[in-house]
Amino acid sequence: MNWAEFAVELRESQIPAMADLLAGITPAELSALQSNLRCAAQHLSYSSASGGFFGESGKYDAFETILQ
């Protein structure tokens, strides 16, 4: 899973400048991150154990993603 496709990665040393770094994300970049997050969300939740949050069956949830 490529976290950079749906997350903003910061080093600990960048935390003081986090607000500026986040403000520098363009609307197009933000839209792409959000779109990719929607796709990744089902792989980050344990819906097979607790039931689906997004109407999914539980296939390819975090449990199955870890097993792969």
JSON list of C-alpha atoms in Angstrom, two decimals:
[
{"chain": "A", "resi": 1, "resn": "MET", "atom": "CA", "xyz": [0.00, 0.00, 0.00]},
{"chain": "A", "resi": 2, "resn": "ASN", "atom": "CA", "xyz": [1.52, 3.30, -1.07]},
{"chain": "A", "resi": 3, "resn": "TRP", "atom": "CA", "xyz": [0.66, 5.69, 1.78]},
{"chain": "A", "resi": 4, "resn": "ALA", "atom": "CA", "xyz": [1.82, 8.72, -0.24]},
{"chain": "A", "resi": 5, "resn": "GLU", "atom": "CA", "xyz": [-1.18, 8.25, -2.53]},
{"chain": "A", "resi": 6, "resn": "PHE", "atom": "CA", "xyz": [-3.66, 9.14, 0.24]},
{"chain": "A", "resi": 7, "resn": "ALA", "atom": "CA", "xyz": [-1.66, 10.58, 3.14]},
{"chain": "A", "resi": 8, "resn": "VAL", "atom": "CA", "xyz": [0.64, 13.49, 3.85]},
{"chain": "A", "resi": 9, "resn": "GLU", "atom": "CA", "xyz": [3.86, 12.16, 5.32]},
{"chain": "A", "resi": 10, "resn": "LEU", "atom": "CA", "xyz": [5.75, 14.40, 7.72]},
{"chain": "A", "resi": 11, "resn": "ARG", "atom": "CA", "xyz": [8.98, 13.91, 9.60]},
{"chain": "A", "resi": 12, "resn": "GLU", "atom": "CA", "xyz": [8.99, 14.69, 13.30]},
{"chain": "A", "resi": 13, "resn": "SER", "atom": "CA", "xyz": [11.16, 17.73, 12.57]},
{"chain": "A", "resi": 14, "resn": "GLN", "atom": "CA", "xyz": [8.42, 19.06, 10.24]},
{"chain": "A", "resi": 15, "resn": "ILE", "atom": "CA", "xyz": [5.69, 19.11, 12.90]},
{"chain": "A", "resi": 16, "resn": "PRO", "atom": "CA", "xyz": [6.24, 22.78, 13.84]},
{"chain": "A", "resi": 17, "resn": "ALA", "atom": "CA", "xyz": [5.67, 23.72, 10.18]},
{"chain": "A", "resi": 18, "resn": "MET", "atom": "CA", "xyz": [2.75, 21.32, 9.66]},
{"chain": "A", "resi": 19, "resn": "ALA", "atom": "CA", "xyz": [0.13, 24.05, 9.19]},
{"chain": "A", "resi": 20, "resn": "ASP", "atom": "CA", "xyz": [2.19, 25.69, 6.46]},
{"chain": "A", "resi": 21, "resn": "LEU", "atom": "CA", "xyz": [2.90, 22.35, 4.77]},
{"chain": "A", "resi": 22, "resn": "LEU", "atom": "CA", "xyz": [-0.78, 21.43, 4.76]},
{"chain": "A", "resi": 23, "resn": "ALA", "atom": "CA", "xyz": [-1.77, 24.88, 3.50]},
{"chain": "A", "resi": 24, "resn": "GLY", "atom": "CA", "xyz": [0.61, 24.33, 0.58]},
{"chain": "A", "resi": 25, "resn": "ILE", "atom": "CA", "xyz": [-1.44, 21.40, -0.73]},
{"chain": "A", "resi": 26, "resn": "THR", "atom": "CA", "xyz": [-3.30, 22.52, -3.85]},
{"chain": "A", "resi": 27, "resn": "PRO", "atom": "CA", "xyz": [-7.04, 21.84, -4.24]},
{"chain": "A", "resi": 28, "resn": "ALA", "atom": "CA", "xyz": [-6.24, 19.37, -7.04]},
{"chain": "A", "resi": 29, "resn": "GLU", "atom": "CA", "xyz": [-3.74, 17.49, -4.83]},
{"chain": "A", "resi": 30, "resn": "LEU", "atom": "CA", "xyz": [-6.23, 17.44, -1.96]},
{"chain": "A", "resi": 31, "resn": "SER", "atom": "CA", "xyz": [-8.95, 16.09, -4.21]},
{"chain": "A", "resi": 32, "resn": "ALA", "atom": "CA", "xyz": [-6.64, 13.32, -5.44]},
{"chain": "A", "resi": 33, "resn": "LEU", "atom": "CA", "xyz": [-5.63, 12.40, -1.86]},
{"chain": "A", "resi": 34, "resn": "GLN", "atom": "CA", "xyz": [-9.28, 12.27, -0.78]},
{"chain": "A", "resi": 35, "resn": "SER", "atom": "CA", "xyz": [-10.27, 10.17, -3.76]},
{"chain": "A", "resi": 36, "resn": "ASN", "atom": "CA", "xyz": [-7.45, 7.72, -3.11]},
{"chain": "A", "resi": 37, "resn": "LEU", "atom": "CA", "xyz": [-8.35, 7.61, 0.59]},
{"chain": "A", "resi": 38, "resn": "ARG", "atom": "CA", "xyz": [-11.86, 6.47, -0.27]},
{"chain": "A", "resi": 39, "resn": "CYS", "atom": "CA", "xyz": [-10.33, 3.53, -2.14]},
{"chain": "A", "resi": 40, "resn": "ALA", "atom": "CA", "xyz": [-7.87, 2.73, 0.66]},
{"chain": "A", "resi": 41, "resn": "ALA", "atom": "CA", "xyz": [-10.37, 3.08, 3.53]},
{"chain": "A", "resi": 42, "resn": "GLN", "atom": "CA", "xyz": [-11.84, -0.40, 3.11]},
{"chain": "A", "resi": 43, "resn": "HIS", "atom": "CA", "xyz": [-8.33, -1.87, 3.38]},
{"chain": "A", "resi": 44, "resn": "LEU", "atom": "CA", "xyz": [-7.71, 0.02, 6.64]},
{"chain": "A", "resi": 45, "resn": "SER", "atom": "CA", "xyz": [-10.82, -1.07, 8.57]},
{"chain": "A", "resi": 46, "resn": "TYR", "atom": "CA", "xyz": [-11.71, -4.45, 10.04]},
{"chain": "A", "resi": 47, "resn": "SER", "atom": "CA", "xyz": [-15.19, -4.73, 8.55]},
{"chain": "A", "resi": 48, "resn": "SER", "atom": "CA", "xyz": [-15.17, -8.54, 8.50]},
{"chain": "A", "resi": 49, "resn": "ALA", "atom": "CA", "xyz": [-15.15, -8.48, 12.33]},
{"chain": "A", "resi": 50, "resn": "SER", "atom": "CA", "xyz": [-17.47, -5.54, 12.97]},
{"chain": "A", "resi": 51, "resn": "GLY", "atom": "CA", "xyz": [-19.63, -5.32, 9.85]},
{"chain": "A", "resi": 52, "resn": "GLY", "atom": "CA", "xyz": [-19.23, -3.05, 6.86]},
{"chain": "A", "resi": 53, "resn": "PHE", "atom": "CA", "xyz": [-19.01, 0.72, 7.24]},
{"chain": "A", "resi": 54, "resn": "PHE", "atom": "CA", "xyz": [-19.14, 1.51, 3.54]},
{"chain": "A", "resi": 55, "resn": "GLY", "atom": "CA", "xyz": [-21.56, -1.19, 2.43]},
{"chain": "A", "resi": 56, "resn": "GLU", "atom": "CA", "xyz": [-18.73, -3.60, 1.61]},
{"chain": "A", "resi": 57, "resn": "SER", "atom": "CA", "xyz": [-18.82, -7.32, 2.25]},
{"chain": "A", "resi": 58, "resn": "GLY", "atom": "CA", "xyz": [-15.65, -7.44, 4.34]},
{"chain": "A", "resi": 59, "resn": "LYS", "atom": "CA", "xyz": [-13.61, -8.82, 1.48]},
{"chain": "A", "resi": 60, "resn": "TYR", "atom": "CA", "xyz": [-10.26, -7.05, 1.20]},
{"chain": "A", "resi": 61, "resn": "ASP", "atom": "CA", "xyz": [-10.61, -5.40, 4.61]},
{"chain": "A", "resi": 62, "resn": "ALA", "atom": "CA", "xyz": [-7.60, -4.80, 6.89]},
{"chain": "A", "resi": 63, "resn": "PHE", "atom": "CA", "xyz": [-7.56, -8.41, 8.06]},
{"chain": "A", "resi": 64, "resn": "GLU", "atom": "CA", "xyz": [-7.39, -9.79, 4.52]},
{"chain": "A", "resi": 65, "resn": "THR", "atom": "CA", "xyz": [-4.95, -7.06, 3.47]},
{"chain": "A", "resi": 66, "resn": "ILE", "atom": "CA", "xyz": [-2.57, -8.08, 6.26]},
{"chain": "A", "resi": 67, "resn": "LEU", "atom": "CA", "xyz": [-2.83, -11.74, 5.26]},
{"chain": "A", "resi": 68, "resn": "GLN", "atom": "CA", "xyz": [-1.82, -10.96, 1.69]}
]
